[in-house]
Short mmCIF file of C-alpha atoms in Angstrom, two decimals:
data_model
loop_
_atom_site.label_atom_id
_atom_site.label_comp_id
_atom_site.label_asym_id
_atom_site.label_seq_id
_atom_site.Cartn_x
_atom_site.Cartn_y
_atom_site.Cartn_z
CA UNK A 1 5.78 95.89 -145.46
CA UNK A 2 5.30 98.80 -143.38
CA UNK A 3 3.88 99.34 -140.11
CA UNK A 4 0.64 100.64 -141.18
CA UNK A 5 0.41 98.13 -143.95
CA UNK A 6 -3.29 95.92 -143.35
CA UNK A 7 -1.50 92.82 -144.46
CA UNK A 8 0.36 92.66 -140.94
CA UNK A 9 -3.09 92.52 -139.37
CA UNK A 10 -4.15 88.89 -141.12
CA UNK A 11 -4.84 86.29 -138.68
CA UNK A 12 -1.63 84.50 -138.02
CA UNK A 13 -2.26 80.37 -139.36
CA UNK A 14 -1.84 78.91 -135.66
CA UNK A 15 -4.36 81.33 -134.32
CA UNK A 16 -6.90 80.79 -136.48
CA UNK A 17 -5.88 76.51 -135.95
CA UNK A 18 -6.52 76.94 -132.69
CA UNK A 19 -10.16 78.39 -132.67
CA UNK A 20 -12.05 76.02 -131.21
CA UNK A 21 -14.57 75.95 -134.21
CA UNK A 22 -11.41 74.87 -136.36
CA UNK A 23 -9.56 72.47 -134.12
CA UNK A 24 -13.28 70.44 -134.45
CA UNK A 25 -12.65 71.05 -138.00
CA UNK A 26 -9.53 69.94 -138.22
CA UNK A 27 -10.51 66.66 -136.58
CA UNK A 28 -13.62 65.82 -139.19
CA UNK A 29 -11.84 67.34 -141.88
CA UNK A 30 -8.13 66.19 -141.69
CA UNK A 31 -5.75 69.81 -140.54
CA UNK A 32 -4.20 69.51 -144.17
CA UNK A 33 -7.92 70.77 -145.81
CA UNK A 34 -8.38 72.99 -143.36
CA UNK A 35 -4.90 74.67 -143.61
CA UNK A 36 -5.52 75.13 -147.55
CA UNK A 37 -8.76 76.77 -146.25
CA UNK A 38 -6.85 79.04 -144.20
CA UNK A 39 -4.13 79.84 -146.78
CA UNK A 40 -7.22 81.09 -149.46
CA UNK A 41 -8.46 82.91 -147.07
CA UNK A 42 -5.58 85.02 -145.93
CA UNK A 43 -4.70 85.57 -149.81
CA UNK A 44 -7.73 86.74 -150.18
CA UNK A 45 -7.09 89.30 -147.84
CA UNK A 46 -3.64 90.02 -149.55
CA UNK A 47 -4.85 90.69 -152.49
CA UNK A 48 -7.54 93.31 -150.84
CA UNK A 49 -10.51 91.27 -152.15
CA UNK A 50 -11.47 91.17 -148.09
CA UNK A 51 -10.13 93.40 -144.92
CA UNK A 52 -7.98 91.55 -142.77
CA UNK A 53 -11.29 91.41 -140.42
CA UNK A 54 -13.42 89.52 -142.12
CA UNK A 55 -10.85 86.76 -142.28
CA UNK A 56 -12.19 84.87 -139.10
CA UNK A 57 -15.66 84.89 -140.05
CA UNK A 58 -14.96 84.06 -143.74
CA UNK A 59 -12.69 81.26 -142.57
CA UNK A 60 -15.61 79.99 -140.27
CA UNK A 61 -18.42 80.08 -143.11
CA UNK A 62 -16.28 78.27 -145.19
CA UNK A 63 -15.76 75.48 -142.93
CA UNK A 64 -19.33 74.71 -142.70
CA UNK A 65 -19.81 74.18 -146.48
CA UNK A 66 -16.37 72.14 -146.94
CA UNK A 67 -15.46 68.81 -146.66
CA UNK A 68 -12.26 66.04 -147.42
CA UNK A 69 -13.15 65.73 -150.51
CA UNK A 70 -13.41 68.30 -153.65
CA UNK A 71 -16.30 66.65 -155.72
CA UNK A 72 -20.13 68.84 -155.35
CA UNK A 73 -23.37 66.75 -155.76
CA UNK A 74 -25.08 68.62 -159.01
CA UNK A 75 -28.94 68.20 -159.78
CA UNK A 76 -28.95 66.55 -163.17
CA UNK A 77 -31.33 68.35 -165.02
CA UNK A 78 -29.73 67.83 -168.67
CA UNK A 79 -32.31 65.13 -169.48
CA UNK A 80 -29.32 62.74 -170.08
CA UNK A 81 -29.34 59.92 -167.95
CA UNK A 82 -25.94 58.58 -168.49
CA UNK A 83 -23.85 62.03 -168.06
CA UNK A 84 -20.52 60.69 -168.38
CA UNK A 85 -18.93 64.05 -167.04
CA UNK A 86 -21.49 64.05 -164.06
CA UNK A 87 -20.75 60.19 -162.83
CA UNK A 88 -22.94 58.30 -165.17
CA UNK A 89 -25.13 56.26 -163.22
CA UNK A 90 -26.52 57.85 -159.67
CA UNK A 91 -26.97 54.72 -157.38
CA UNK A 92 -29.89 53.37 -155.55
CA UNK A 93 -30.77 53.96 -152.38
CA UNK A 94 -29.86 50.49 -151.68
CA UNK A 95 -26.49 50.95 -153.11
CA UNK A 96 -25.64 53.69 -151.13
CA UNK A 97 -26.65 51.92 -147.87
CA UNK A 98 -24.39 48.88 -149.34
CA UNK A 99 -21.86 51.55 -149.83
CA UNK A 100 -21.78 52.37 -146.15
CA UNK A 101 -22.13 49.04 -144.87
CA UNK A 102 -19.13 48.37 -146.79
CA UNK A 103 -16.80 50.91 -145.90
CA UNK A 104 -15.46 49.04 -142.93
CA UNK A 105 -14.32 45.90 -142.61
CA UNK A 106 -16.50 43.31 -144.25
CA UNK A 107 -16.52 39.62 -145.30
CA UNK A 108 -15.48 40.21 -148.92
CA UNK A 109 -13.31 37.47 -149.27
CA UNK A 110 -13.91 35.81 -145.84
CA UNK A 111 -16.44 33.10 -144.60
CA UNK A 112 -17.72 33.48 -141.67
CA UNK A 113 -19.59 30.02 -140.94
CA UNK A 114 -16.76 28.33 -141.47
CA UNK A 115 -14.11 30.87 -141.02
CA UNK A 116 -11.94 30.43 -144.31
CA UNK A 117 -11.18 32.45 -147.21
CA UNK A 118 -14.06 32.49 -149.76
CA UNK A 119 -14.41 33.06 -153.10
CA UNK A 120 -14.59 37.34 -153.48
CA UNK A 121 -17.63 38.70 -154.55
CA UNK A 122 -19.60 35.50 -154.79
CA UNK A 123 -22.75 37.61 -153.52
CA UNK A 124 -22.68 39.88 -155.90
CA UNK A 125 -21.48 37.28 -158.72
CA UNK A 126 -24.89 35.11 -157.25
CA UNK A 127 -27.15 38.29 -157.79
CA UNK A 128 -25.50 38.94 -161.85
CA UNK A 129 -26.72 35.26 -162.50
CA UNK A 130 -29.78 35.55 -161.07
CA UNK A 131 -30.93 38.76 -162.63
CA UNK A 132 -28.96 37.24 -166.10
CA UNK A 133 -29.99 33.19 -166.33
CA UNK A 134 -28.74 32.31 -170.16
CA UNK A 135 -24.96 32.63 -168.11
CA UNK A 136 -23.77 29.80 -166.67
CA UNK A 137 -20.80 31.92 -164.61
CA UNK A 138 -20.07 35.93 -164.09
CA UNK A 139 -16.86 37.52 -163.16
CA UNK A 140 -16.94 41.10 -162.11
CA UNK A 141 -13.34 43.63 -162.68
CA UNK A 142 -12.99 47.46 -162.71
CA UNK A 143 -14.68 48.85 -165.92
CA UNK A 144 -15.97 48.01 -168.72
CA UNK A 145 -12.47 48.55 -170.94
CA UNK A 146 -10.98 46.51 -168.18
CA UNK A 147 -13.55 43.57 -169.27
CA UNK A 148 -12.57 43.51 -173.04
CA UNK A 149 -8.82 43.89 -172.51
CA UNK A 150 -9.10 40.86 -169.91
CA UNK A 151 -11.09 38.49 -172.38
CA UNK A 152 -9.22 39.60 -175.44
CA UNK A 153 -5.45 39.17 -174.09
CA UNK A 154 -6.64 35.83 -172.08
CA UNK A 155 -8.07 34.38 -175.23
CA UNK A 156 -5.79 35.71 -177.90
CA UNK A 157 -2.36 36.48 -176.21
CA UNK A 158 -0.30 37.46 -178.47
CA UNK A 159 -2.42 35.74 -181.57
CA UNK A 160 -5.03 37.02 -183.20
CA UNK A 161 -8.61 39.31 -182.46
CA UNK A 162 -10.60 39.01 -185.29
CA UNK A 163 -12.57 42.41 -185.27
CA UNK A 164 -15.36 44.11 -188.09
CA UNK A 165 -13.90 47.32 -189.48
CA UNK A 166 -17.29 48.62 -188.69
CA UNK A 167 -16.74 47.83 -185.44
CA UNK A 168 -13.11 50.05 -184.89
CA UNK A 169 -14.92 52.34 -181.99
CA UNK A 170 -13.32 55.70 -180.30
CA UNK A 171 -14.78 56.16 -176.91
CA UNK A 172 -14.77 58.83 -174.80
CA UNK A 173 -11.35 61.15 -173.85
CA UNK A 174 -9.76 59.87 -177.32
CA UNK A 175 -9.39 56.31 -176.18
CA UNK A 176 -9.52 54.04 -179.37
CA UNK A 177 -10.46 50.37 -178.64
CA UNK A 178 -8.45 48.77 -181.50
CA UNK A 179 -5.61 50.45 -179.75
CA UNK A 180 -6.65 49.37 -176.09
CA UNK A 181 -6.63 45.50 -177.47
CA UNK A 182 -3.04 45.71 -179.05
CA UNK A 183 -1.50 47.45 -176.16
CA UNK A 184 -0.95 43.62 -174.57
CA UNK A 185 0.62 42.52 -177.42
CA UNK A 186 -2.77 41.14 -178.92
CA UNK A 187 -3.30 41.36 -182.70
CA UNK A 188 -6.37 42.73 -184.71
CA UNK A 189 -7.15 40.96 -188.20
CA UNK A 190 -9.35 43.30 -189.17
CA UNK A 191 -11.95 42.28 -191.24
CA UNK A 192 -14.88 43.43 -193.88
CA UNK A 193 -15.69 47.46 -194.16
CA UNK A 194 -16.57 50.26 -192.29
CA UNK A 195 -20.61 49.95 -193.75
CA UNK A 196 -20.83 46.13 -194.61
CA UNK A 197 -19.13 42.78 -193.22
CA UNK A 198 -20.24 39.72 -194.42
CA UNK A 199 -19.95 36.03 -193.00
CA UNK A 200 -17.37 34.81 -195.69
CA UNK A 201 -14.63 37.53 -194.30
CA UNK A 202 -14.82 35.83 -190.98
CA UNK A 203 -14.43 32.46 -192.21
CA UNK A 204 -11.95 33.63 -194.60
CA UNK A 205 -9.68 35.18 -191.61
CA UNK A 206 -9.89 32.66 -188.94
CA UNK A 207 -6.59 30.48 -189.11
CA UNK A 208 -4.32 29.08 -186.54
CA UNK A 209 -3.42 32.52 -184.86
CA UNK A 210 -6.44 33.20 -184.16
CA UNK A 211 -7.49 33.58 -180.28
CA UNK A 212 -11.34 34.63 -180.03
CA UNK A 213 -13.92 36.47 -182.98
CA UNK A 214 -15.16 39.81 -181.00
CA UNK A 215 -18.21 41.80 -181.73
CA UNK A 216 -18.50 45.45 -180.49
CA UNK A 217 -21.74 47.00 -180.11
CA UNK A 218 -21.84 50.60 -182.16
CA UNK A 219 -23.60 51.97 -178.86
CA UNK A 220 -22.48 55.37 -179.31
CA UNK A 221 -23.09 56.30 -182.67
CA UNK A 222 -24.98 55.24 -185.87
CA UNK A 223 -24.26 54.07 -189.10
CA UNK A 224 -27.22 53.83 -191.70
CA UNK A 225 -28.13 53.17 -195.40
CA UNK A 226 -26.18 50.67 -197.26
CA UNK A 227 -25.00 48.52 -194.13
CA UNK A 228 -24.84 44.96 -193.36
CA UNK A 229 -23.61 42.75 -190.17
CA UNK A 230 -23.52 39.56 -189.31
CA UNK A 231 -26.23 38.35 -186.52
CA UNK A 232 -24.77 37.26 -182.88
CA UNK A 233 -26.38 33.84 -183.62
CA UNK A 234 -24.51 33.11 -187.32
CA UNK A 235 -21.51 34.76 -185.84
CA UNK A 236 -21.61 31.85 -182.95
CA UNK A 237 -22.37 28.82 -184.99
CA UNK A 238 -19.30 29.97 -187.63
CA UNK A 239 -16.94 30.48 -184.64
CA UNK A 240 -18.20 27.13 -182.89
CA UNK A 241 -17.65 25.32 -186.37
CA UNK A 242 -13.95 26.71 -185.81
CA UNK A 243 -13.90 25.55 -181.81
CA UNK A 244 -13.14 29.71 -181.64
CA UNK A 245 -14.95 31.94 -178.18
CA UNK A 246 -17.17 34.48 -179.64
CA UNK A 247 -16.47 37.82 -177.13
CA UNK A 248 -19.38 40.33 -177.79
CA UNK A 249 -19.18 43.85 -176.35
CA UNK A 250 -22.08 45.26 -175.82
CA UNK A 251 -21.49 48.02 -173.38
CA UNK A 252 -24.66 49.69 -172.01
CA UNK A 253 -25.42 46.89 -169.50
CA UNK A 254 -29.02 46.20 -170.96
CA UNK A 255 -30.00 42.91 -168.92
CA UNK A 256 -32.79 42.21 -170.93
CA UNK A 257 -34.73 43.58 -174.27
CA UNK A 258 -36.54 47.18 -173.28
CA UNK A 259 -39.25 48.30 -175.18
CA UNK A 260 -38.15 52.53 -174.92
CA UNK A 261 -34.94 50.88 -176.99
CA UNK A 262 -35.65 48.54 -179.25
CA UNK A 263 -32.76 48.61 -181.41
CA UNK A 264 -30.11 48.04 -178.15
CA UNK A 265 -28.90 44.44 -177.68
CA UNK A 266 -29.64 42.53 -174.70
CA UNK A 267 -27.33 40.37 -173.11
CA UNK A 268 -29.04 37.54 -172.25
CA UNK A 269 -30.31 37.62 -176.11
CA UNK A 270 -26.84 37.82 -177.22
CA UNK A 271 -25.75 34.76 -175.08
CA UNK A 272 -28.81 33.14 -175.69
CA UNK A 273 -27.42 33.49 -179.64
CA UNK A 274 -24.61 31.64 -178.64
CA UNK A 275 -21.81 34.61 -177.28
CA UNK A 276 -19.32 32.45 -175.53
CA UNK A 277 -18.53 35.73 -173.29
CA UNK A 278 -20.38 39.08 -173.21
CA UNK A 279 -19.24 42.21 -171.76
CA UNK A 280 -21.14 45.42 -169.99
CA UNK A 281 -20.05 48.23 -167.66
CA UNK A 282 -21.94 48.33 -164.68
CA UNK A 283 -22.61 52.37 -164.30
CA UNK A 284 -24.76 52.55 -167.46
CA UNK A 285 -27.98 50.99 -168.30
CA UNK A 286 -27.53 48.67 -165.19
CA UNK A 287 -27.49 51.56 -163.45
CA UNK A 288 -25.22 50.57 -160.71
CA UNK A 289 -21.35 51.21 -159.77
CA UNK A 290 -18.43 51.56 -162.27
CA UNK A 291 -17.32 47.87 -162.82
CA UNK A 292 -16.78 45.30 -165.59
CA UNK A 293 -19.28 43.13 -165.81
CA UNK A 294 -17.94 39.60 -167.91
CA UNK A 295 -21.00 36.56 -168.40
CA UNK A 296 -21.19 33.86 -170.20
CA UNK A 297 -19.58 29.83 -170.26
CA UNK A 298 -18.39 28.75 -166.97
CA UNK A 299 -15.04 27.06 -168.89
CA UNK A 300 -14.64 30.68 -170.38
CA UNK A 301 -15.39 32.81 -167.65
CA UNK A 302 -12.85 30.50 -165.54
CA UNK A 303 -10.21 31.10 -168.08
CA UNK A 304 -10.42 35.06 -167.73
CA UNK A 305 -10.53 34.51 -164.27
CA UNK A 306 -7.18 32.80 -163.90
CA UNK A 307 -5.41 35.17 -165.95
CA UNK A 308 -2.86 36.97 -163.84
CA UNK A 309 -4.47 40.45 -165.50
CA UNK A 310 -7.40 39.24 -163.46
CA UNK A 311 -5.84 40.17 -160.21
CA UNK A 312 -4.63 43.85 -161.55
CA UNK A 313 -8.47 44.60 -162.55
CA UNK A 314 -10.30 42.97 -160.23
CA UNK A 315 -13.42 45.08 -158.14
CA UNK A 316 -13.19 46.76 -154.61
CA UNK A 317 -15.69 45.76 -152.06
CA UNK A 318 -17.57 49.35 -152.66
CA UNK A 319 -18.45 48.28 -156.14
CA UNK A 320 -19.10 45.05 -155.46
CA UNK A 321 -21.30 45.70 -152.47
CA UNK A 322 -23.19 48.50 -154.97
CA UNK A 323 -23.45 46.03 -157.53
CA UNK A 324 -25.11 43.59 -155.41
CA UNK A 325 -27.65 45.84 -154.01
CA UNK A 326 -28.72 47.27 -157.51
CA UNK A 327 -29.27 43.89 -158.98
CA UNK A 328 -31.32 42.69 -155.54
CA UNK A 329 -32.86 46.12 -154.66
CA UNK A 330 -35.55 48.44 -155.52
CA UNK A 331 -35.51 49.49 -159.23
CA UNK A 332 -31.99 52.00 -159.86
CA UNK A 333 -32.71 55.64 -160.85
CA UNK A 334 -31.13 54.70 -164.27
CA UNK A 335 -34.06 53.00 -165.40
CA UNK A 336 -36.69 54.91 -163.77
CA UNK A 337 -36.24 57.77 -165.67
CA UNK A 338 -36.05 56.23 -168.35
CA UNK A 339 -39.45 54.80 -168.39
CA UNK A 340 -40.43 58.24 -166.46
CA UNK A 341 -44.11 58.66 -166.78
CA UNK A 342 -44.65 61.30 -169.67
CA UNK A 343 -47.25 62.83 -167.64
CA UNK A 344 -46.40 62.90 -164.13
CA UNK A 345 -42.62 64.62 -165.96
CA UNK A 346 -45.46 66.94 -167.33
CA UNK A 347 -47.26 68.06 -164.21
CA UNK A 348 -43.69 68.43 -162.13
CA UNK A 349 -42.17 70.27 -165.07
CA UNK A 350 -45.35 72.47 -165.29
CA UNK A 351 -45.06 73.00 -161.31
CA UNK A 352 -41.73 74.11 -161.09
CA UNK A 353 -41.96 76.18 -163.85
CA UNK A 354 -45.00 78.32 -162.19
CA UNK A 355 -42.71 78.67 -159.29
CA UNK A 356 -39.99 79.87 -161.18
CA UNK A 357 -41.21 81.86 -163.67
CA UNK A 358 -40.27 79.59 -166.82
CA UNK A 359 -41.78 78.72 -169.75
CA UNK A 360 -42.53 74.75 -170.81
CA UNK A 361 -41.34 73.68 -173.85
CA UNK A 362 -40.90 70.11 -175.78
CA UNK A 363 -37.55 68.46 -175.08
CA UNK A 364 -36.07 65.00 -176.16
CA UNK A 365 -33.97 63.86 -173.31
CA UNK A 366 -31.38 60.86 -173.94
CA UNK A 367 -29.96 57.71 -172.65
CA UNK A 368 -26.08 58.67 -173.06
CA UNK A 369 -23.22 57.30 -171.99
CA UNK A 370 -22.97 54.81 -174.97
CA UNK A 371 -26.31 53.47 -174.75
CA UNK A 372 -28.94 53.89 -176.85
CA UNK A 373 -27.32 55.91 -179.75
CA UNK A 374 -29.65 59.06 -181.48
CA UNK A 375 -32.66 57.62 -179.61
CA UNK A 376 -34.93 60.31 -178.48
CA UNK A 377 -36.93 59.98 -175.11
CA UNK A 378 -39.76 62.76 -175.49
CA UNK A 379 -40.55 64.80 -173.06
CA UNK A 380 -40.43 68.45 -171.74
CA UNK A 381 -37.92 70.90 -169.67
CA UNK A 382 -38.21 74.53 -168.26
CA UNK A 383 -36.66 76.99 -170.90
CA UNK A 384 -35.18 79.99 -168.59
CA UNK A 385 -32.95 82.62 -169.68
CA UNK A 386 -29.76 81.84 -170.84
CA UNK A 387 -27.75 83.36 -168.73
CA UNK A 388 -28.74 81.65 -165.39
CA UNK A 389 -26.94 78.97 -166.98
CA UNK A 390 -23.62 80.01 -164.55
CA UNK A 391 -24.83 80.98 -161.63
CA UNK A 392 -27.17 77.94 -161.68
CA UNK A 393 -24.04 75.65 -162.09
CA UNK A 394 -21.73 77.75 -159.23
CA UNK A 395 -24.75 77.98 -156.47
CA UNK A 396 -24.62 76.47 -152.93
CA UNK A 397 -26.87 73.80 -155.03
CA UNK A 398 -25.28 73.00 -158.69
CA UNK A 399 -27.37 72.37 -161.15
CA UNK A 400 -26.61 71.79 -164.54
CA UNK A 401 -28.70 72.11 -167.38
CA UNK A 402 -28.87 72.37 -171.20
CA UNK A 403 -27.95 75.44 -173.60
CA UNK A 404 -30.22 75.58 -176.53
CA UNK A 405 -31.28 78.11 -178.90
CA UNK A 406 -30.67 80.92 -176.50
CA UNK A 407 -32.15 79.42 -173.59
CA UNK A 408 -31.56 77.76 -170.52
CA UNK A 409 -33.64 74.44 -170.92
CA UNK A 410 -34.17 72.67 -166.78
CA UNK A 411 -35.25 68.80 -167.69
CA UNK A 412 -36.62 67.17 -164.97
CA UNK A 413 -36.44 63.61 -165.79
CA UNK A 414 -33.06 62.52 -164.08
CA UNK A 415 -34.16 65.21 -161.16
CA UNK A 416 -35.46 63.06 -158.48
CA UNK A 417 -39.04 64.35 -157.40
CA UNK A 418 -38.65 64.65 -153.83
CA UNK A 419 -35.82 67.52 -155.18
CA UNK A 420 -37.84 69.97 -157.18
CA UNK A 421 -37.82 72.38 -154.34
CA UNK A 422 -34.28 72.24 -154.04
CA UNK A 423 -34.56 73.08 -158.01
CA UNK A 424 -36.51 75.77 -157.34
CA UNK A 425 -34.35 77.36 -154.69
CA UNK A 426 -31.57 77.00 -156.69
CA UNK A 427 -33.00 78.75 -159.55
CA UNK A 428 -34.47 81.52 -157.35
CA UNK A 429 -30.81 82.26 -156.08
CA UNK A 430 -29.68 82.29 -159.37
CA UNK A 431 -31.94 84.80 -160.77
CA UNK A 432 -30.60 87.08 -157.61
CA UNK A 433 -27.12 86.47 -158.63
CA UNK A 434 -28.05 87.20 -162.34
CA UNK A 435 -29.88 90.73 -161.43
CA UNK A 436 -27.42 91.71 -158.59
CA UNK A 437 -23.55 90.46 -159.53
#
């Protein structure tokens, strides 16, 4: 490098550490963040994309949009309410002030009347039995896949899972549950075909390895035509004949029957049928935290909860303290847009899109996130070109919408209301980015 080389006049690391601007930084922030800061900038400058100059003052801009932490806040304007890739279910209000609340030390585990351990999450267990009354007891682990590979290796071990062919589901990433079961050592008897299982296979398969009869809710896709299951209820009374726990999976987290999904199982109707145990993630239809939500028989429920897998899957305070505050709170986001008021989705749509210079067009939205499979929820969205579809997803604000036919479609329905200005900025700024690169 020689003498008149630019490079030599980058900012030297401890200089720029010891701006005073930085050092308070570095004291929010954590010095390790702000040192990778520093290191992009100053290849940036290497690599001529800035003059050694505007190092400081890039260094200092950056520091006021960064943070400990790597994941962005996006406006969710896909019309899917479950986005699996954008978090699933955005919490409450509530939630997030339980989330806070939480973050320090709290009694989680610890009475404070009488000053002895107590029994964790017993608020939040209370609230899941008082929102769900057809379960006698509730137990409350990481995720839902957590949930079914608890009840399935407490009951079976290494006997038996008697599972519907129909029912052999691949969920999202390439995870297979068949699979996820016999990793403990459990085994599947798999019984019936992909389209049609009748009573007489279970009967016929249940024998003195078997463990527990499970039922998986299809929740993210559809089979149709010539089909046939057996109901929840006949299921139960065969497997009770058989002194056998009936585990039903249903997934979404639907408390109780909804009227915008008629054909997704409730489960307080499936223990009211006679499920020994069901299973539901909390981040879905609940619309709460990521957990593993287990109900059902108190004897049951105990059993899971003295397995020593318990203890490897069990909840953190944040979820349970979420959890808690969804199920006692103000209605969740989750199911207020999906009962979003067709009209009042019109006239905010319609709004925005005067503002941005958009045209409004019909537009199905959808539950996702394994609920509610092929269901359409009509309603409209903002059809913009399609190329602000980048530049809305990289701006100060992300945003994230739909490609369709050529067009950018903006749906509303998961946006919250009191954000359609920040919408409208966003799109504004990415119309300038589109027409000036």
């Amino acid at each position: 490098m020689t003498e008149s080389d630019p490079r030599r006049r980058i900012p030297r690391t401890d200089r720029l550490l010891a701006l005073p601007e930085v050092e308070r930084a570095s004291a929010q922030m954590g010095e390790r963040v702000v040192r990778e800061l520093i290191r992009a900038v100053q290849d940036r400058a290497r690599s001529g994309q800035i003059v050694p100059e505007q190092v400081e003052p890039e260094l200092l801009a950056g520091l006021g949009t960064a943070g400990a932490h790597s994941l962005r806040p996006v406006l969710n304007a896909t019309g899917v309410i479950v986005h699996t890739n954008l978090g699933r279910a955005p919490l409450s209000d509530a939630a997030r002030a339980a989330l806070q609340d939480a973050a320090g030390y709290t009694d989680v585990e610890f009475d404070l009347a009488s000053g002895h351990r107590s029994r964790r999450g017993a608020a939040a267990r209370a609230a899941l039995l008082a929102a769900c009354p057809a379960a006698e007891d509730a137990l409350v682990v990481n995720n839902g896949a957590a949930a079914l590979l608890l009840a399935t290796t407490a009951l079976a071990g290494s006997g038996e899972v008697v599972l519907s062919r129909g029912e052999m589901i691949e969920i999202g990433a390439g995870f297979r549950l068949p699979e996820l079961i016999a990793s403990t050592g459990t085994r599947i008897r798999e019984v019936g075909t992909t389209n049609r299982t009748h009573a007489e296979d279970y009967t016929a398969a249940l024998g003195p390895e078997t463990g527990c009869v499970l039922r998986i809710h299809a929740s993210n896709y559809r089979i149709s035509g010539f089909i046939s299951a057996v109901p929840v209820a006949e299921l139960a009374g065969l497997c009770h004949d058989a002194r056998l726990p009936l585990v039903v999976d249903l997934g979404s987290g639907l408390l109780a029957p909804d009227p915008a999904l008629p054909e997704e199982p409730a489960l307080s109707t499936a223990l009211r049928d006679g499920a020994d145990v069901v299973i539901a993630s909390g981040d879905k239809l609940l619309g709460g935290p990521q957990a593993g939500i287990l109900l059902g028989r108190a004897d049951v429920i105990a059993r899971l909860a003295r397995h020593p897998m318990a203890r490897a899957m069990r909840a953190d305070k944040l979820a349970l303290a979420a959890l808690e505050a969804t199920l006692r709170g103000p209605e969740p986001p989750v199911p207020s847009a999906l009962h979003i008021d067709p009209e009042q989705l019109r006239a905010r749509t319609e709004a925005v899109a005067a503002q941005v210079g958009g045209r409004v067009v019909d537009h199905d939205g959808r539950v996702g996130g394994g609920g509610g499979a092929e269901v359409p929820l009509p309603g409209v969205a903002i059809a913009l070109p399609e190329d602000l579809a980048e530049p809305l997803r990289r701006g100060e604000q992300a945003v994230v919408a739909t490609l369709r036919d050529g067009a950018c479609l903006l749906d509303l329905r998961c946006v919250p209301a009191d954000r359609d200005e920040d919408l409208t900025r966003a799109v504004h700024a990415a119309r300038a980015v589109s027409e000036h690169p």
